[in-house]
Short mmCIF file of C-alpha atoms and ligand atoms in Angstrom, two decimals:
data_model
loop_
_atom_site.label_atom_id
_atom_site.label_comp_id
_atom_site.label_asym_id
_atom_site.label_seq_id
_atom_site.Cartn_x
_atom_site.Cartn_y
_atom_site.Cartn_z
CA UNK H 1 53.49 140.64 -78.69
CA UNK H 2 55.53 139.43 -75.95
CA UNK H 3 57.01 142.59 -73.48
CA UNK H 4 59.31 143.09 -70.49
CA UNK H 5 58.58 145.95 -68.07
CA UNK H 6 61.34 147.01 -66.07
CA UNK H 7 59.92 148.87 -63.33
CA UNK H 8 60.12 150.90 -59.94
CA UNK H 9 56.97 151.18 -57.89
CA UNK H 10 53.82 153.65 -58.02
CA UNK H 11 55.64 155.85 -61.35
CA UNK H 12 55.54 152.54 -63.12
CA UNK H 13 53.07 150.40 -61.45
CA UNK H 14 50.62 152.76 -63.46
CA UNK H 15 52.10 151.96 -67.42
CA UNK H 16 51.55 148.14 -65.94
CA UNK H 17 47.89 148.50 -65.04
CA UNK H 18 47.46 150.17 -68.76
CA UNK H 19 49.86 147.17 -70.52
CA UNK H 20 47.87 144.83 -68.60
CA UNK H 21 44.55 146.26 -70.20
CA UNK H 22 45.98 145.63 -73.80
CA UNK H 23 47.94 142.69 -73.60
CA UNK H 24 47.28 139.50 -72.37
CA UNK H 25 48.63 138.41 -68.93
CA UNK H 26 50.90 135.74 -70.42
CA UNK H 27 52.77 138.29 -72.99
CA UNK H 28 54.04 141.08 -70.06
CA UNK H 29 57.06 140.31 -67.74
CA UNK H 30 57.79 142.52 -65.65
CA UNK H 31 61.14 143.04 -64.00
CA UNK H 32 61.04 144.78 -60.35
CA UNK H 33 63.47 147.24 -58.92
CA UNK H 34 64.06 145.53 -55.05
CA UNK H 35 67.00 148.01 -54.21
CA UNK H 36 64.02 149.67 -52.03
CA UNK H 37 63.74 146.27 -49.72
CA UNK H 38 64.04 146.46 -46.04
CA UNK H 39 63.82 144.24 -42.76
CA UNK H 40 61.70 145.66 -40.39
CA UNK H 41 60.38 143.94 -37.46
CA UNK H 42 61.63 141.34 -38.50
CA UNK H 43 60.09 141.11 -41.68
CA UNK H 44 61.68 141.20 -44.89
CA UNK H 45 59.56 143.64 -47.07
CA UNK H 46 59.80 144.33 -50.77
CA UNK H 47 57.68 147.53 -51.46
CA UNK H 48 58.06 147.94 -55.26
CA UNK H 49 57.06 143.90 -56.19
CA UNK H 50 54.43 144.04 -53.89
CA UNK H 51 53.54 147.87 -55.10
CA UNK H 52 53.36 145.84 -58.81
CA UNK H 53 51.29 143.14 -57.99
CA UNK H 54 48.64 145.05 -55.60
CA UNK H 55 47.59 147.37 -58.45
CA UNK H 56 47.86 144.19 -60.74
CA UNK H 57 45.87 142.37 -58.35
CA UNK H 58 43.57 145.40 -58.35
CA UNK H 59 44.06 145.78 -54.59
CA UNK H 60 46.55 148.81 -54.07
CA UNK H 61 45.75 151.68 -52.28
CA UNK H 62 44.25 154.34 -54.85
CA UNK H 63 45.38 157.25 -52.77
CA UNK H 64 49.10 156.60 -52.54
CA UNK H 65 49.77 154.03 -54.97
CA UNK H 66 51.31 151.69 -52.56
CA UNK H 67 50.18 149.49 -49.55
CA UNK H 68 46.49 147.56 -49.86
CA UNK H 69 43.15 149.46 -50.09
CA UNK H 70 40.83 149.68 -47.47
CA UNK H 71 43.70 148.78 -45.01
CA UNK H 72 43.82 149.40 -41.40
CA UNK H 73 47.08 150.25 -38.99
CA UNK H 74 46.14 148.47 -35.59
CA UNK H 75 49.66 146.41 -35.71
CA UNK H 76 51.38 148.91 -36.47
CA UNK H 77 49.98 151.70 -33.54
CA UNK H 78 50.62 148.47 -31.16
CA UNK H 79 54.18 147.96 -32.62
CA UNK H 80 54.36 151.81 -31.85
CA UNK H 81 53.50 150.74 -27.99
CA UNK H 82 56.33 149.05 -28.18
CA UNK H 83 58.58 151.68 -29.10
CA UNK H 84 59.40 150.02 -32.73
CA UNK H 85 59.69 152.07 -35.74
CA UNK H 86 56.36 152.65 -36.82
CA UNK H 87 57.61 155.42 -39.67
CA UNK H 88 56.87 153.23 -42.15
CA UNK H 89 53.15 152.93 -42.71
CA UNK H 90 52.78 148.46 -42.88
CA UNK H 91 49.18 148.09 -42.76
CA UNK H 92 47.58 144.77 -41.03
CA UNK H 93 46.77 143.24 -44.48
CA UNK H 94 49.86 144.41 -45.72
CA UNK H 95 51.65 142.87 -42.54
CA UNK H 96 50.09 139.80 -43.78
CA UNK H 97 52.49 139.64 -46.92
CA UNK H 98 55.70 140.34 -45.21
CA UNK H 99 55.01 137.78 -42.53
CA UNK H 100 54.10 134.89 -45.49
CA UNK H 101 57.39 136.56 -47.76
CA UNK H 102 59.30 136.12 -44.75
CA UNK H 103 58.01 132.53 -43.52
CA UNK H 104 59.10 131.41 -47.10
CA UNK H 105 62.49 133.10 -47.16
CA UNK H 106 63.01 131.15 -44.15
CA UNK H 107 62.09 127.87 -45.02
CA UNK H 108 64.58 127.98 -47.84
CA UNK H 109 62.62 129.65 -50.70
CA UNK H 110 63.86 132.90 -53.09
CA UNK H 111 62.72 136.41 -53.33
CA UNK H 112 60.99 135.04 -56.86
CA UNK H 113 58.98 131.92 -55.22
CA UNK H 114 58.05 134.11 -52.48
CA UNK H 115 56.65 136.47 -54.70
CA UNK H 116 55.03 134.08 -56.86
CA UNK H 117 53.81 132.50 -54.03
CA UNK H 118 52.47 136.15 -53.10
CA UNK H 119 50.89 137.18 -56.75
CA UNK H 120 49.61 133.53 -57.14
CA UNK H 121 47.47 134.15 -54.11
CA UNK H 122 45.47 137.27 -55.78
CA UNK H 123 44.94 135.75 -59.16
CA UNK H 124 48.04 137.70 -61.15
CA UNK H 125 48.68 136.27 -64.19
CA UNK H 126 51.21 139.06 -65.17
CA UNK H 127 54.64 136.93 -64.50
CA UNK H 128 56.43 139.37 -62.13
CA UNK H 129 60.05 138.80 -61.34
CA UNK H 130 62.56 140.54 -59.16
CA UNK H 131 65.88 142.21 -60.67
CA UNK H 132 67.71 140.07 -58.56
CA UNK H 133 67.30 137.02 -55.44
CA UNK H 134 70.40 137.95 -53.92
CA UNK H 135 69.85 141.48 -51.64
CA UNK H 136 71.04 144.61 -53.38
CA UNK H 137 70.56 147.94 -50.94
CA UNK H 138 70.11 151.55 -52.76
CA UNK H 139 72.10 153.26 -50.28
CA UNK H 140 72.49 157.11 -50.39
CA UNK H 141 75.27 159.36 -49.70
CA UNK H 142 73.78 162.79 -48.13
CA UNK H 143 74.42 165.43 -46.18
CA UNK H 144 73.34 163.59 -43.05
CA UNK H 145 75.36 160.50 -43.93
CA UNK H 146 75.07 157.32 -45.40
CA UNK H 147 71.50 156.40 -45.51
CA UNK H 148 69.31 153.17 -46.42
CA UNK H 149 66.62 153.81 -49.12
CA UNK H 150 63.53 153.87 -47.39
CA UNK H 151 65.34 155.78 -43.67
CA UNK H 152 65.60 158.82 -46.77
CA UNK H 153 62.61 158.76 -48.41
CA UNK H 154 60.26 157.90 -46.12
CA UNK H 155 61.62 158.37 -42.75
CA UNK H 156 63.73 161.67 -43.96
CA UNK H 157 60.53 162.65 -46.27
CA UNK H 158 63.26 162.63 -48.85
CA UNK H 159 64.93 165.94 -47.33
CA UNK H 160 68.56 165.20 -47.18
CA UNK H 161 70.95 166.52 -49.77
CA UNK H 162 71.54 163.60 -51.67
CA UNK H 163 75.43 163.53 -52.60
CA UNK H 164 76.08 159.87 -54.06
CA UNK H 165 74.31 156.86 -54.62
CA UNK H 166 75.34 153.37 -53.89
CA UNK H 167 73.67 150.19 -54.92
CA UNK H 168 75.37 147.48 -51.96
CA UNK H 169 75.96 143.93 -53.02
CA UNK H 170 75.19 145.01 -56.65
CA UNK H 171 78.23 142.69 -57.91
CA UNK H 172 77.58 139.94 -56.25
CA UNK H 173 73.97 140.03 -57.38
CA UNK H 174 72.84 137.10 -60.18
CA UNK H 175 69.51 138.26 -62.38
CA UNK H 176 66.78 136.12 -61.30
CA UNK H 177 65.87 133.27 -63.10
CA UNK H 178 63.82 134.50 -65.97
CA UNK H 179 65.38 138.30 -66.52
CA UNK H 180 68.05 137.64 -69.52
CA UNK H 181 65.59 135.01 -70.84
CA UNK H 182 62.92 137.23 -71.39
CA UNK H 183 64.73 140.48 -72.34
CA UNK H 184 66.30 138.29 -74.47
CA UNK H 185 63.32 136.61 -76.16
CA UNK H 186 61.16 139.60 -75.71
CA UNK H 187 59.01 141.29 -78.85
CA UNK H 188 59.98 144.91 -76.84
CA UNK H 189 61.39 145.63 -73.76
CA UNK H 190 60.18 149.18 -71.75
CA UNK H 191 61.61 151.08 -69.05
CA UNK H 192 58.87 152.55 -67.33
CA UNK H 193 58.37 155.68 -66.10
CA UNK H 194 60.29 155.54 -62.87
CA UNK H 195 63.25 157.33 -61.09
CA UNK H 196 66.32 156.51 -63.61
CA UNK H 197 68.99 156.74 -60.37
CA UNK H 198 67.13 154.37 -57.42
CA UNK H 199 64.16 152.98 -59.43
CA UNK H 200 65.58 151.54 -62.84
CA UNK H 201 69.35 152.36 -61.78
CA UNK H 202 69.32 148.88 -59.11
CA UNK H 203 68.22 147.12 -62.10
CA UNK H 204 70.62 147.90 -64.12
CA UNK H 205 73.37 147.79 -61.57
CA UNK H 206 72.70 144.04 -60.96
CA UNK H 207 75.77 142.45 -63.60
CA UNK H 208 73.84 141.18 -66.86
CA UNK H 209 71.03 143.24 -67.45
CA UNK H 210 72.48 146.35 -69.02
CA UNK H 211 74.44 144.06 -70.96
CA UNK H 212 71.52 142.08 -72.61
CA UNK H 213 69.30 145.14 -72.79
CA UNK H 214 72.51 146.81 -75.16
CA UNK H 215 71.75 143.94 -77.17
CA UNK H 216 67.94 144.60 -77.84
CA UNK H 217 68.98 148.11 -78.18
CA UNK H 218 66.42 148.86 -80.99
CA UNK H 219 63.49 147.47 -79.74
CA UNK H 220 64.39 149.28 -76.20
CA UNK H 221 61.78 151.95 -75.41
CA UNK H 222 61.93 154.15 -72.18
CA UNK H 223 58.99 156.51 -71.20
CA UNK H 224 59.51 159.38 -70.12
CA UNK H 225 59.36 160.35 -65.97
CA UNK H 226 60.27 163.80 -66.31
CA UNK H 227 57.18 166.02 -68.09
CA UNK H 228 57.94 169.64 -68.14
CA UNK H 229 61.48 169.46 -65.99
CA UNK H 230 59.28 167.97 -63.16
CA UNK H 231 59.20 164.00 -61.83
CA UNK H 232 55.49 162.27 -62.72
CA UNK H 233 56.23 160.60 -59.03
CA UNK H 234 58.37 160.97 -56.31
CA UNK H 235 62.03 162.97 -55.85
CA UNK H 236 64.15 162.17 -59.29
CA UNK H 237 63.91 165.71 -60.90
CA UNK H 238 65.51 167.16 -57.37
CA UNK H 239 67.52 163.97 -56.73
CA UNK H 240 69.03 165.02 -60.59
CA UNK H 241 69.67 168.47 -59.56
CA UNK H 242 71.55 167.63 -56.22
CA UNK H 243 74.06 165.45 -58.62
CA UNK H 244 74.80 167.74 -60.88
CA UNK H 245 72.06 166.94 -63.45
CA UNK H 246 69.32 169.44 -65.16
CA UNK H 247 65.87 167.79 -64.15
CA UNK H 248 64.79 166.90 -68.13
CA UNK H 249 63.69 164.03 -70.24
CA UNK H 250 66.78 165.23 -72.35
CA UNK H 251 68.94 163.90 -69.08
CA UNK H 252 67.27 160.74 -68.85
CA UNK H 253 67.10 160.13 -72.71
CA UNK H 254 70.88 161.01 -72.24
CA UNK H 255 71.39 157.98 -68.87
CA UNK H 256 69.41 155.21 -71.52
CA UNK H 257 71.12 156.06 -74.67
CA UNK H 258 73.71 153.28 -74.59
CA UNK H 259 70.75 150.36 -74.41
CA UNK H 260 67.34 152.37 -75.51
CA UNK H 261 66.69 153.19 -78.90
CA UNK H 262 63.21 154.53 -78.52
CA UNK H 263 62.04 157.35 -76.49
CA UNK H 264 58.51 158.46 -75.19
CA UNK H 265 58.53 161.74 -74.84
CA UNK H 266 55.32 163.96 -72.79
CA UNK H 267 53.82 166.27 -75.71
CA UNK H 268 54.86 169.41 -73.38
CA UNK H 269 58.34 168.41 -73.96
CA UNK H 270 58.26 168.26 -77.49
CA UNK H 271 60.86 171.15 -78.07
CA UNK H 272 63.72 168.32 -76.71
CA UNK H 273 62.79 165.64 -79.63
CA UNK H 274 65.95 166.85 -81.98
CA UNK H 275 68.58 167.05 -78.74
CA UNK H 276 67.08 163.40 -78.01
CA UNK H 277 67.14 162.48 -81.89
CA UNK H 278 70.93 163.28 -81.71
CA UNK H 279 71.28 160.95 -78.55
CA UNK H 280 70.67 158.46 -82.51
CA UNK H 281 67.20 157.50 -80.18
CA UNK H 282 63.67 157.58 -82.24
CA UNK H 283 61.29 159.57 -80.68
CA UNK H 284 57.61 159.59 -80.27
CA UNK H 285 55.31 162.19 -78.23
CA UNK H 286 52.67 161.28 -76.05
CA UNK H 287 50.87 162.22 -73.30
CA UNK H 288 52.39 160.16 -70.41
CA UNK H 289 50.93 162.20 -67.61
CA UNK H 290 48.43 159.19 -66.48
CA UNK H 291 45.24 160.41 -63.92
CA UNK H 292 42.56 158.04 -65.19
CA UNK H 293 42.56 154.36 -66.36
CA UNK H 294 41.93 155.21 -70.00
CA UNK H 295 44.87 157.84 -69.99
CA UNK H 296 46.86 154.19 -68.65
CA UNK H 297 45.36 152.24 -71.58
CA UNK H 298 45.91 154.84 -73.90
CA UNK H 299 49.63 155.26 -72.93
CA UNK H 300 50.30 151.16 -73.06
CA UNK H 301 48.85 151.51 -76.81
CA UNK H 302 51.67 154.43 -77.99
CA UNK H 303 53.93 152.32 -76.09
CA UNK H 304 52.86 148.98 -78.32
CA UNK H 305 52.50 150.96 -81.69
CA UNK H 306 56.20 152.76 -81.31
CA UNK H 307 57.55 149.28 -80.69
CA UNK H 308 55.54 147.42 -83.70
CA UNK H 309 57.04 150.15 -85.30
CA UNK H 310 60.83 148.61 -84.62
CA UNK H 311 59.88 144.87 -86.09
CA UNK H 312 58.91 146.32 -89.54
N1 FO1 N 1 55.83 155.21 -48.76
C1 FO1 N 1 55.71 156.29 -47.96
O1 FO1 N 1 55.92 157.41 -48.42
N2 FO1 N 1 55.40 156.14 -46.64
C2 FO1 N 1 55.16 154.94 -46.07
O2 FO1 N 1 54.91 154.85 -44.87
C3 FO1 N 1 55.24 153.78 -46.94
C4 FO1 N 1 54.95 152.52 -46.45
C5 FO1 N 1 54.95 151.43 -47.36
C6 FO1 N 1 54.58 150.17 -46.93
C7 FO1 N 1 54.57 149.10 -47.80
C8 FO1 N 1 54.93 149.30 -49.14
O3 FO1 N 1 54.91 148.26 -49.98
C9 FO1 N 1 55.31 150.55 -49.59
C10 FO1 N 1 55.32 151.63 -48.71
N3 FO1 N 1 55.67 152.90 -49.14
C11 FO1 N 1 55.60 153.98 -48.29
C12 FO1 N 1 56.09 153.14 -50.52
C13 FO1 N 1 57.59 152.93 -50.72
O4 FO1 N 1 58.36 153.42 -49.70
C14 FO1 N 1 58.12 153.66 -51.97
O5 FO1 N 1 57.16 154.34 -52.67
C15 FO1 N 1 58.81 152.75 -52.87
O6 FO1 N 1 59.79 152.01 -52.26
C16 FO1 N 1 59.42 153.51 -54.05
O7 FO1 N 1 59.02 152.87 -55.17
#
């Protein structure tokens, strides 16, 4: 059964290690939100592919999802000597990805042979492509201006009243070799569970994808990120709420309907599955709230099953 991801970072990166489990590597494609990429020192850096192939890789960090395990920060206190930015946390084996993504960027090469070049290096089989090879930058409107992605999240610890969201060079922006192909060709196509504004909303900005997604619509499942009004990862159910938005799976059911025709829904949610059955979206329930690697298995199996259920 051959399936496209389209995915954010640590929220989705999670569904991937469980699809991973119960599919083999040559049937999952996964499409990567790179609205979060940034130059820093220097180096261009691409946090959600390289959040994606880490835990594919088996590497990632298991304390916060991102960034390689066992790491250590020497650079980056010495870069701190320097008086360079050292608010976002590059670790020295980390560093050693962003120096190699940006060596091949270059010498002429794309975001998607850099990254293969990347995942190739650890053994991922999993074909992992970016939404896009031409830059796209989630910018944010807030109440202390106009801010880059990772300056708010990470450097702002997400505090800013978030008043607007911008995805820059968005229309310019080609899919990269491989993403309309494979929606297209795909047995099912899921949105992972990731912010729907700056994790799957990049993808979807980039001209083409929403498009051939509309056309799958059937076999279009999204999982659920919000359980109980309350983000699995990260700030989406306040980031709803500052835009005008009730922090629910009803909500995000409500963003997908126009190219998902199947939603996941968490069990503790289950009172929503007739407003989200009007949305004309099948429903199943689950339990989507992944801590352990079986809960990740057993969440990529409801996520095969309710899709065999759309070729019968
Ligand atoms: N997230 C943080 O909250 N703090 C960090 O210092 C940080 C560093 C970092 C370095 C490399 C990388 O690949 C990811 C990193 N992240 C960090 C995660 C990242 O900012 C976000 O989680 C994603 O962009 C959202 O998916």
């Amino acid at each position: 059964m051959a399936i496209v991801a389209l995915a954010g970072g640590v929220g989705a990166s999670k569904l991937l290690l469980g699809l991973s489990k119960v599919l083999p590597a040559e049937d999952l494609t996964v499409t990567v939100n790179t609205g979060d990429d940034l130059e820093l020192h220097g180096l261009s850096i691409s946090p959600d592919l390289d959040i994606v192939t880490y835990t594919l890789a088996g590497i990632a960090n298991p304390a916060t999802g991102w960034g390689i395990r066992e790491d250590t920060f020497a650079a980056l206190e010495w870069l701190g000597k320097y008086g360079r930015p050292a608010w976002f946390h590059l670790g020295d084996r980390d560093l050693a990805t962003h120096i190699h993504r940006t060596a091949l960027l270059r010498s002429g090469s794309s975001v998607s042979e850099a990254g293969h070049s990347i995942s190739a290096a650890f053994g991922v089989k999993v074909r992992i492509l970016p939404m896009s090879d031409q830059p796209v930058r989630t910018m944010l409107r807030t109440s202390e201006g106009l801010l880059a992605f990772q300056e708010y999240l990470v450097h702002r610890r997400a505090e800013p009243v978030v008043e607007g969201i911008e995805f820059a060079g968005a229309g310019q922006a080609l899919p990269s070799p491989g993403v309309i192909e494979s929606i297209g060709s795909a047995d099912g196509i899921v949105i992972c569970p990731s912010n729907p504004l700056i994790s799957i909303g990049p993808i979807l900005a980039v001209p083409g994808i929403r498009e051939a997604l509309r056309a799958r619509r059937s076999e279009v499942l999204a999982v659920s990120p919000i359980v109980g009004g309350k983000s699995l990862k990260g700030p989406s159910d306040r980031m709803l709420e500052q835009l005008g938005m009730k922090a629910s799976a009803l909500t995000v059911a409500g963003l997908y309907r126009d190219f998902a025709g199947r939603f996941l829904l968490d069990l503790q949610d289950h009172e929503l599955q007739p407003s989200i059955e009007a949305l004309d979206m099948k429903v199943a329930l689950a339990q989507t709230v992944m801590r352990s690697d079986d809960d990740k298995r057993v969440l990529a199996q409801s996520v095969l099953s309710f899709l065999g259920q759309a070729r019968k």
